[in-house]
Tab-separated table of C-alpha atoms and ligand atoms in Angstrom:
chain	number	residue	atom	x	y	z
A	1	MET	CA	8.684	-12.087	-16.403
A	2	ALA	CA	6.419	-14.843	-15.014
A	3	PHE	CA	7.660	-17.110	-12.242
A	4	SER	CA	9.735	-20.164	-13.081
A	5	ASP	CA	6.711	-22.395	-12.988
A	6	GLY	CA	5.243	-20.245	-15.816
A	7	GLN	CA	2.621	-18.532	-13.650
A	8	ALA	CA	2.099	-14.870	-14.143
A	9	ASP	CA	0.648	-13.500	-10.897
A	10	PHE	CA	-1.200	-10.171	-11.138
A	11	ARG	CA	-3.071	-10.580	-7.829
A	12	SER	CA	-0.890	-8.234	-5.907
A	13	ASP	CA	2.516	-6.535	-5.837
A	14	THR	CA	3.175	-8.553	-2.670
A	15	VAL	CA	3.744	-11.732	-4.557
A	16	THR	CA	7.240	-10.840	-5.845
A	17	ARG	CA	10.152	-13.154	-5.002
A	18	PRO	CA	13.613	-11.857	-3.920
A	19	THR	CA	16.000	-11.249	-6.779
A	20	ALA	CA	19.421	-13.009	-6.959
A	21	ALA	CA	21.013	-9.841	-5.753
A	22	MET	CA	18.791	-9.737	-2.742
A	23	ARG	CA	19.418	-13.333	-1.924
A	24	ALA	CA	23.198	-12.708	-2.226
A	25	ALA	CA	22.962	-9.713	0.071
A	26	MET	CA	20.918	-11.733	2.582
A	27	ALA	CA	23.485	-14.536	2.575
A	28	SER	CA	26.426	-12.201	3.290
A	29	ALA	CA	24.626	-9.793	5.668
A	30	ASP	CA	26.598	-8.540	8.740
A	31	VAL	CA	24.204	-9.201	11.656
A	32	GLY	CA	23.855	-8.698	15.391
A	33	ASP	CA	21.063	-8.801	17.982
A	34	ASP	CA	18.676	-6.046	16.965
A	35	VAL	CA	16.866	-6.081	20.270
A	36	TYR	CA	20.105	-4.781	21.738
A	37	GLY	CA	20.288	-2.316	18.751
A	38	GLU	CA	23.364	-4.192	17.538
A	39	ASP	CA	22.420	-5.303	14.046
A	40	PRO	CA	24.561	-3.143	11.807
A	41	THR	CA	22.611	-3.925	8.666
A	42	VAL	CA	19.279	-2.892	10.346
A	43	ASN	CA	20.830	0.227	11.912
A	44	ALA	CA	22.204	1.352	8.484
A	45	LEU	CA	18.883	0.587	6.806
A	46	GLU	CA	16.865	2.608	9.295
A	47	GLU	CA	19.198	5.510	8.853
A	48	ARG	CA	19.084	5.241	5.091
A	49	VAL	CA	15.256	5.112	5.108
A	50	ALA	CA	15.004	8.086	7.471
A	51	GLY	CA	17.224	10.136	5.112
A	52	LEU	CA	15.257	9.030	2.055
A	53	LEU	CA	11.886	9.989	3.666
A	54	GLY	CA	13.258	13.145	5.298
A	55	VAL	CA	12.294	12.160	8.739
A	56	GLU	CA	14.310	12.153	11.982
A	57	ALA	CA	14.097	8.340	12.492
A	58	ALA	CA	12.788	5.095	11.098
A	59	LEU	CA	12.114	1.724	12.658
A	60	TYR	CA	12.176	-1.536	10.685
A	61	VAL	CA	9.017	-3.551	11.485
A	62	THR	CA	7.697	-6.892	10.370
A	63	SER	CA	4.872	-5.610	8.166
A	64	GLY	CA	2.849	-2.703	6.905
A	65	MET	CA	0.150	-3.650	9.387
A	66	MET	CA	2.535	-3.559	12.300
A	67	GLY	CA	3.738	-0.066	11.259
A	68	ASN	CA	0.160	1.199	11.031
A	69	GLN	CA	-0.742	-0.352	14.360
A	70	ILE	CA	2.226	1.040	16.216
A	71	ALA	CA	1.450	4.531	14.886
A	72	ILE	CA	-2.227	4.157	15.877
A	73	ASN	CA	-1.231	3.031	19.345
A	74	LEU	CA	1.058	5.979	19.901
A	75	LEU	CA	-1.118	8.731	18.432
A	76	THR	CA	-4.462	7.828	19.981
A	77	ARG	CA	-5.958	6.890	23.360
A	78	PRO	CA	-8.585	4.188	24.025
A	79	GLY	CA	-12.041	5.596	23.256
A	80	ASP	CA	-10.822	7.895	20.446
A	81	GLU	CA	-11.809	7.737	16.830
A	82	ILE	CA	-9.624	7.653	13.749
A	83	LEU	CA	-10.857	9.513	10.712
A	84	CYS	CA	-10.241	7.698	7.389
A	85	VAL	CA	-11.941	6.825	4.180
A	86	GLU	CA	-14.444	3.931	4.381
A	87	THR	CA	-12.192	1.697	2.357
A	88	ALA	CA	-8.975	2.319	4.171
A	89	HIS	CA	-6.697	-0.671	4.796
A	90	VAL	CA	-6.276	0.291	8.486
A	91	ARG	CA	-10.009	-0.017	8.972
A	92	ASN	CA	-10.974	-2.970	6.734
A	93	HIS	CA	-8.024	-5.247	6.333
A	94	GLU	CA	-6.166	-5.326	9.626
A	95	ASN	CA	-8.379	-7.737	11.485
A	96	GLY	CA	-9.753	-5.157	13.868
A	97	ALA	CA	-6.292	-4.624	15.212
A	98	ALA	CA	-6.869	-0.927	16.007
A	99	SER	CA	-9.846	-1.797	18.197
A	100	ALA	CA	-8.277	-4.852	19.745
A	101	ASN	CA	-4.866	-3.371	20.496
A	102	SER	CA	-5.531	0.344	20.946
A	103	GLY	CA	-9.218	0.497	21.925
A	104	VAL	CA	-10.112	2.916	19.177
A	105	ALA	CA	-12.954	3.069	16.599
A	106	PHE	CA	-13.183	4.671	13.157
A	107	ARG	CA	-15.131	7.496	11.842
A	108	THR	CA	-15.258	7.015	8.106
A	109	VAL	CA	-15.870	9.139	5.035
A	110	THR	CA	-17.232	7.814	1.757
A	111	THR	CA	-15.287	9.429	-0.989
A	112	SER	CA	-13.456	8.309	-4.138
A	113	GLY	CA	-9.694	8.114	-4.439
A	114	GLY	CA	-8.885	8.227	-0.738
A	115	GLN	CA	-9.416	11.938	-0.449
A	116	ILE	CA	-10.811	13.792	2.573
A	117	SER	CA	-11.542	17.542	2.362
A	118	PRO	CA	-10.921	20.182	5.029
A	119	GLU	CA	-14.686	20.958	5.015
A	120	THR	CA	-15.486	17.266	5.854
A	121	ILE	CA	-12.885	17.307	8.672
A	122	ALA	CA	-14.318	20.589	10.053
A	123	ARG	CA	-17.978	19.142	9.875
A	124	LEU	CA	-17.115	15.862	11.558
A	125	THR	CA	-15.078	17.481	14.359
A	126	ALA	CA	-17.884	20.045	15.018
A	127	GLU	CA	-20.198	16.999	15.484
A	128	SER	CA	-17.786	15.556	18.114
A	129	GLY	CA	-18.741	16.771	21.572
A	130	TYR	CA	-19.168	15.969	25.160
A	131	HIS	CA	-21.015	12.649	24.672
A	132	LEU	CA	-19.252	11.699	21.419
A	133	PRO	CA	-15.863	10.171	20.947
A	134	SER	CA	-12.994	12.540	20.085
A	135	ILE	CA	-11.546	12.158	16.631
A	136	THR	CA	-7.820	12.424	17.376
A	137	LEU	CA	-6.074	10.946	14.335
A	138	LEU	CA	-6.420	11.496	10.579
A	139	SER	CA	-5.121	8.485	8.694
A	140	TRP	CA	-4.371	8.838	4.944
A	141	GLU	CA	-3.608	6.038	2.568
A	142	ASN	CA	-1.430	6.854	-0.428
A	143	THR	CA	-1.650	5.403	-2.895
A	144	HIS	CA	-5.182	4.340	-2.128
A	145	ASN	CA	-5.422	0.594	-2.760
A	146	TYR	CA	-9.160	0.075	-3.117
A	147	SER	CA	-9.613	2.826	-5.625
A	148	GLY	CA	-7.002	1.141	-7.813
A	149	GLY	CA	-3.757	2.684	-6.717
A	150	THR	CA	-4.904	6.293	-7.160
A	151	VAL	CA	-2.674	9.059	-5.796
A	152	VAL	CA	-4.146	11.368	-3.095
A	153	PRO	CA	-2.869	14.719	-4.573
A	154	PHE	CA	-0.215	16.523	-2.568
A	155	ASP	CA	-2.361	19.700	-2.151
A	156	VAL	CA	-5.326	17.556	-0.904
A	157	LEU	CA	-3.104	15.835	1.672
A	158	VAL	CA	-1.641	19.210	2.863
A	159	ALA	CA	-4.984	20.906	3.104
A	160	GLY	CA	-6.608	17.969	4.944
A	161	SER	CA	-3.634	17.510	7.289
A	162	GLU	CA	-3.621	21.256	8.150
A	163	ALA	CA	-7.343	21.167	8.797
A	164	ALA	CA	-6.875	18.080	11.049
A	165	ARG	CA	-4.146	19.754	13.009
A	166	SER	CA	-6.188	22.951	13.488
A	167	HIS	CA	-8.757	20.711	15.166
A	168	GLY	CA	-6.183	19.173	17.429
A	169	MET	CA	-5.764	15.874	15.543
A	170	ARG	CA	-2.558	14.055	14.703
A	171	VAL	CA	-1.788	12.767	11.223
A	172	HIS	CA	-0.652	9.322	10.053
A	173	LEU	CA	0.113	8.277	6.481
A	174	ASP	CA	-0.234	4.630	5.488
A	175	GLY	CA	2.324	4.814	2.696
A	176	ALA	CA	2.411	1.185	1.899
A	177	ARG	CA	2.777	2.428	-1.711
A	178	LEU	CA	4.118	5.951	-1.080
A	179	TRP	CA	6.897	5.006	-3.457
A	180	ASN	CA	4.329	4.708	-6.224
A	181	ALA	CA	2.634	7.967	-5.213
A	182	ALA	CA	5.980	9.824	-5.326
A	183	ILE	CA	6.920	8.504	-8.760
A	184	ALA	CA	3.491	9.102	-10.232
A	185	SER	CA	3.038	12.635	-8.858
A	186	GLY	CA	6.672	13.784	-9.145
A	187	VAL	CA	6.401	14.906	-5.441
A	188	ASP	CA	9.464	13.890	-3.501
A	189	LEU	CA	9.065	11.264	-0.762
A	190	ALA	CA	10.241	13.777	1.905
A	191	GLN	CA	7.546	16.231	0.990
A	192	TRP	CA	4.829	13.875	1.755
A	193	THR	CA	6.240	12.943	5.100
A	194	GLY	CA	6.890	16.588	6.072
A	195	ILE	CA	3.185	17.129	6.912
A	196	THR	CA	2.538	14.014	8.927
A	197	ASP	CA	3.362	12.874	12.454
A	198	SER	CA	4.042	9.316	11.338
A	199	VAL	CA	4.356	7.385	8.114
A	200	GLN	CA	4.487	3.690	7.344
A	201	VAL	CA	6.174	2.552	4.123
A	202	CYS	CA	6.248	-1.109	2.890
A	203	PHE	CA	9.297	-2.751	1.254
A	204	SER	CA	7.439	-5.959	0.390
A	205	LYS	CA	5.160	-4.478	-2.223
A	206	GLY	CA	6.418	-2.529	-5.349
A	207	LEU	CA	10.013	-2.567	-4.038
A	208	GLY	CA	9.997	-6.344	-4.159
A	209	ALA	CA	11.844	-7.080	-0.910
A	210	PRO	CA	10.568	-10.236	0.822
A	211	VAL	CA	9.712	-8.797	4.331
A	212	GLY	CA	9.145	-5.648	6.209
A	213	SER	CA	8.143	-2.039	6.448
A	214	ALA	CA	9.361	1.071	8.269
A	215	VAL	CA	7.423	3.271	10.647
A	216	CYS	CA	8.883	6.674	10.760
A	217	GLY	CA	8.621	10.025	12.482
A	218	SER	CA	10.432	12.105	15.035
A	219	LYS	CA	13.189	10.562	17.231
A	220	ASP	CA	10.866	10.512	20.238
A	221	PHE	CA	8.119	8.865	18.212
A	222	VAL	CA	10.458	6.175	16.990
A	223	GLU	CA	11.831	5.577	20.444
A	224	ALA	CA	8.310	4.946	21.726
A	225	ALA	CA	7.549	2.866	18.583
A	226	ARG	CA	10.382	0.513	19.455
A	227	ALA	CA	8.735	-0.186	22.808
A	228	VAL	CA	5.315	-0.801	21.164
A	229	ARG	CA	6.896	-3.042	18.551
A	230	HIS	CA	8.317	-5.115	21.376
A	231	ARG	CA	5.025	-5.240	23.114
A	232	LEU	CA	3.398	-6.563	19.969
A	233	GLY	CA	6.011	-9.341	19.720
A	234	GLY	CA	7.697	-7.704	16.793
A	235	ALA	CA	11.186	-7.301	18.177
A	236	MET	CA	13.514	-9.512	16.077
A	237	ARG	CA	17.033	-10.644	16.565
A	238	GLN	CA	19.525	-11.162	13.615
A	239	VAL	CA	17.087	-9.441	11.320
A	240	GLY	CA	19.770	-7.952	9.229
A	241	VAL	CA	19.397	-10.910	6.916
A	242	LEU	CA	16.018	-9.408	5.944
A	243	ALA	CA	17.123	-5.752	6.059
A	244	ALA	CA	19.942	-6.607	3.631
A	245	ALA	CA	17.398	-7.485	0.965
A	246	VAL	CA	15.516	-4.239	1.588
A	247	ASP	CA	18.785	-2.346	1.087
A	248	VAL	CA	19.101	-3.852	-2.384
A	249	ALA	CA	15.467	-3.038	-3.183
A	250	LEU	CA	16.055	0.589	-2.221
A	251	ASP	CA	18.997	0.869	-4.618
A	252	GLU	CA	16.515	0.543	-7.415
A	253	TRP	CA	13.146	1.720	-5.982
A	254	GLU	CA	12.464	4.041	-8.827
A	255	ARG	CA	12.158	1.085	-11.199
A	256	ILE	CA	8.487	0.999	-10.114
A	257	ASP	CA	7.942	3.604	-12.869
A	258	GLY	CA	8.098	0.639	-15.171
A	259	ASP	CA	5.299	-1.086	-13.206
A	260	HIS	CA	3.146	2.005	-13.922
A	261	THR	CA	3.994	1.895	-17.663
A	262	LEU	CA	3.034	-1.817	-17.710
A	263	ALA	CA	-0.267	-1.104	-15.870
A	264	ARG	CA	-1.104	1.490	-18.597
A	265	GLU	CA	-0.258	-1.007	-21.304
A	266	LEU	CA	-2.632	-3.545	-19.727
A	267	ALA	CA	-5.294	-0.998	-19.068
A	268	VAL	CA	-5.344	0.315	-22.649
A	269	GLY	CA	-5.595	-3.267	-23.934
A	270	LEU	CA	-8.436	-4.136	-21.583
A	271	ALA	CA	-10.242	-0.864	-22.270
A	272	GLU	CA	-10.123	-1.650	-26.083
A	273	ARG	CA	-11.937	-4.867	-25.284
A	274	PHE	CA	-14.187	-3.655	-22.422
A	275	PRO	CA	-14.453	0.124	-22.935
A	276	LEU	CA	-17.139	0.591	-20.229
A	277	SER	CA	-15.422	-1.360	-17.558
A	278	VAL	CA	-11.822	-0.159	-17.391
A	279	ASN	CA	-10.067	3.148	-16.936
A	280	PRO	CA	-7.371	3.151	-19.649
A	281	SER	CA	-5.203	5.564	-17.628
A	282	PRO	CA	-4.423	4.015	-14.247
A	283	GLU	CA	-2.260	6.294	-12.111
A	284	THR	CA	0.116	3.731	-10.718
A	285	ASN	CA	0.425	-0.094	-10.741
A	286	MET	CA	-3.202	-1.295	-10.445
A	287	VAL	CA	-5.866	-1.867	-13.077
A	288	LEU	CA	-9.455	-2.451	-12.053
A	289	LEU	CA	-11.865	-4.405	-14.263
A	290	HIS	CA	-15.565	-3.647	-13.221
A	291	GLU	CA	-18.401	-6.072	-13.746
A	292	GLN	CA	-20.679	-3.257	-14.792
A	293	GLY	CA	-20.586	-2.868	-18.594
A	294	CYS	CA	-18.308	-5.862	-19.033
A	295	SER	CA	-19.385	-8.097	-21.915
A	296	VAL	CA	-17.808	-11.163	-20.246
A	297	PRO	CA	-18.640	-12.110	-16.546
A	298	LEU	CA	-15.652	-11.381	-14.307
A	299	LYS	CA	-15.771	-14.920	-12.892
A	300	THR	CA	-15.402	-16.351	-16.486
A	301	ILE	CA	-12.421	-14.065	-17.066
A	302	GLU	CA	-10.790	-15.099	-13.802
A	303	THR	CA	-11.298	-18.813	-14.569
A	304	ALA	CA	-10.063	-18.614	-18.130
A	305	LEU	CA	-6.954	-16.629	-17.028
A	306	GLY	CA	-6.252	-19.187	-14.348
A	307	GLU	CA	-6.331	-22.011	-16.928
A	308	ALA	CA	-3.781	-20.063	-18.934
A	309	GLY	CA	-1.545	-19.676	-15.920
A	310	VAL	CA	-2.452	-16.150	-15.105
A	311	ARG	CA	-3.631	-15.343	-11.511
A	312	VAL	CA	-5.837	-12.242	-10.750
A	313	GLY	CA	-7.794	-11.407	-7.715
A	314	PHE	CA	-11.236	-10.061	-6.860
A	315	ILE	CA	-11.065	-7.080	-4.550
A	316	SER	CA	-14.858	-6.981	-4.351
A	317	PRO	CA	-17.484	-9.258	-5.882
A	318	THR	CA	-17.746	-6.873	-8.842
A	319	MET	CA	-14.143	-5.812	-9.209
A	320	LEU	CA	-11.150	-7.720	-10.533
A	321	ARG	CA	-7.727	-6.204	-9.770
A	322	PHE	CA	-4.566	-6.576	-11.874
A	323	CYS	CA	-1.459	-5.470	-10.118
A	324	THR	CA	1.807	-4.984	-11.933
A	325	HIS	CA	5.231	-5.469	-10.258
A	326	ARG	CA	8.700	-6.626	-11.032
A	327	ASP	CA	7.691	-10.269	-11.629
A	328	VAL	CA	5.327	-9.600	-14.552
A	329	ASN	CA	6.114	-8.122	-17.932
A	330	SER	CA	4.753	-7.214	-21.400
A	331	ASP	CA	4.654	-10.893	-22.419
A	332	ASP	CA	2.330	-11.612	-19.468
A	333	VAL	CA	0.169	-8.652	-20.434
A	334	ARG	CA	-0.105	-10.068	-23.967
A	335	ARG	CA	-1.061	-13.414	-22.392
A	336	VAL	CA	-3.973	-11.731	-20.487
A	337	LEU	CA	-5.117	-9.960	-23.659
A	338	GLY	CA	-4.903	-13.105	-25.699
A	339	VAL	CA	-7.175	-14.946	-23.207
A	340	VAL	CA	-9.633	-12.096	-23.197
A	341	ASP	CA	-9.700	-12.015	-27.007
A	342	MET	CA	-10.687	-15.710	-27.055
A	343	LEU	CA	-13.463	-15.075	-24.585
A	344	VAL	CA	-14.785	-12.007	-26.531
A	345	ALA	CA	-14.626	-14.000	-29.845
A	346	ASP	CA	-16.775	-16.629	-28.126
A	347	LEU	CA	-19.579	-14.199	-27.202
A	348	PRO	CA	-22.898	-15.218	-28.781
A	349	THR	CA	-23.343	-11.866	-30.534
A	350	ASN	CA	-20.128	-12.419	-32.472
A	351	ARG	CA	-21.017	-15.809	-33.829
B	401	PLP	C1	-2.609	0.217	1.799
B	401	PLP	C2	-2.014	-0.922	2.605
B	401	PLP	N1	-1.600	-0.684	3.881
B	401	PLP	C3	-1.134	-1.588	4.676
B	401	PLP	C4	-0.917	-2.855	4.173
B	401	PLP	C5	-0.354	-3.901	5.101
B	401	PLP	O1	0.828	-4.389	4.665
B	401	PLP	P1	1.331	-5.853	5.245
B	401	PLP	O2	0.699	-6.876	4.333
B	401	PLP	O3	2.816	-5.818	5.055
B	401	PLP	O4	0.932	-6.003	6.640
B	401	PLP	C6	-1.321	-3.176	2.840
B	401	PLP	C7	-1.146	-4.599	2.325
B	401	PLP	O5	-1.532	-4.956	1.277
B	401	PLP	C8	-1.899	-2.232	2.084
B	401	PLP	O6	-2.279	-2.435	0.827
């Protein structure tokens, strides 16, 4: 369902607004000073998240980026390199935080779908030597945003993680959308986290909570993470008012399956109109429309949709992304397809 102003916003799954139930929970949340560890709502949430993810402990943090940056800070040393795919969020979209805060650089791999093979890990670590930086952390992103919410398959993640460990590396998982990966793959949340040293999960994306993420791992890791969070200015006080909304979101996290169904509905519709430019079977909640092979320029599509009250976003100059989430529905998908139909009907070849 579009927002109350009639806008349907497909730019990201971060645009959702808290539900009435979340707002009610926020209003009545039992709170305390979380810096003293005395906010009961936060404490309960961290315990719940740890249980759900099958890890020893979890820490509520302000954002996905803070969760990633805390993990990087704890699992590397200045001068190290992090191995990740070229299009990883930690490398491209965190304002250079890993370099600025932790003094590390990135060794990147160009692959599709966020996957890194054991062979690549072996080759790159063999190239590391006396004069070269040490690659000490492998960072996965699942689902992989830039590829259109694709799932890094479980066996790929296990094989890569084991290879990384055999070369002395630690393993972090940017699971901003691990919820989507778990639902799409049928592989339990706890299985994904079982092979990593740290995982970051976002509550403010498909789950629809207004604020926050958790960074998770062993008890020792989370104790150290608490100190780094403080150092980064991320220690909050009566933050149970936010955690309460997350608690409501977690009651129904599996509803994101519906976002995946909606994404397929949209992708099939777009692929009927632009068969060369859209994958009709997206794996999760993102649909990419590519400029190549598209009979209407993407800019024209974006503008026409905007005039019809539909917002979409470019994730590169040649790629429009449609993201489904709890605040869009089938009516909004029909609105998109209706606009596209008008543009296609206007093409000179059809006159
Ligand atoms: C894959 C991925 N990781 C991390 C983040 C950072 O999350 P936040 O915006 O909460 O800092 C995002 C945000 O879009 C993301 O897509």
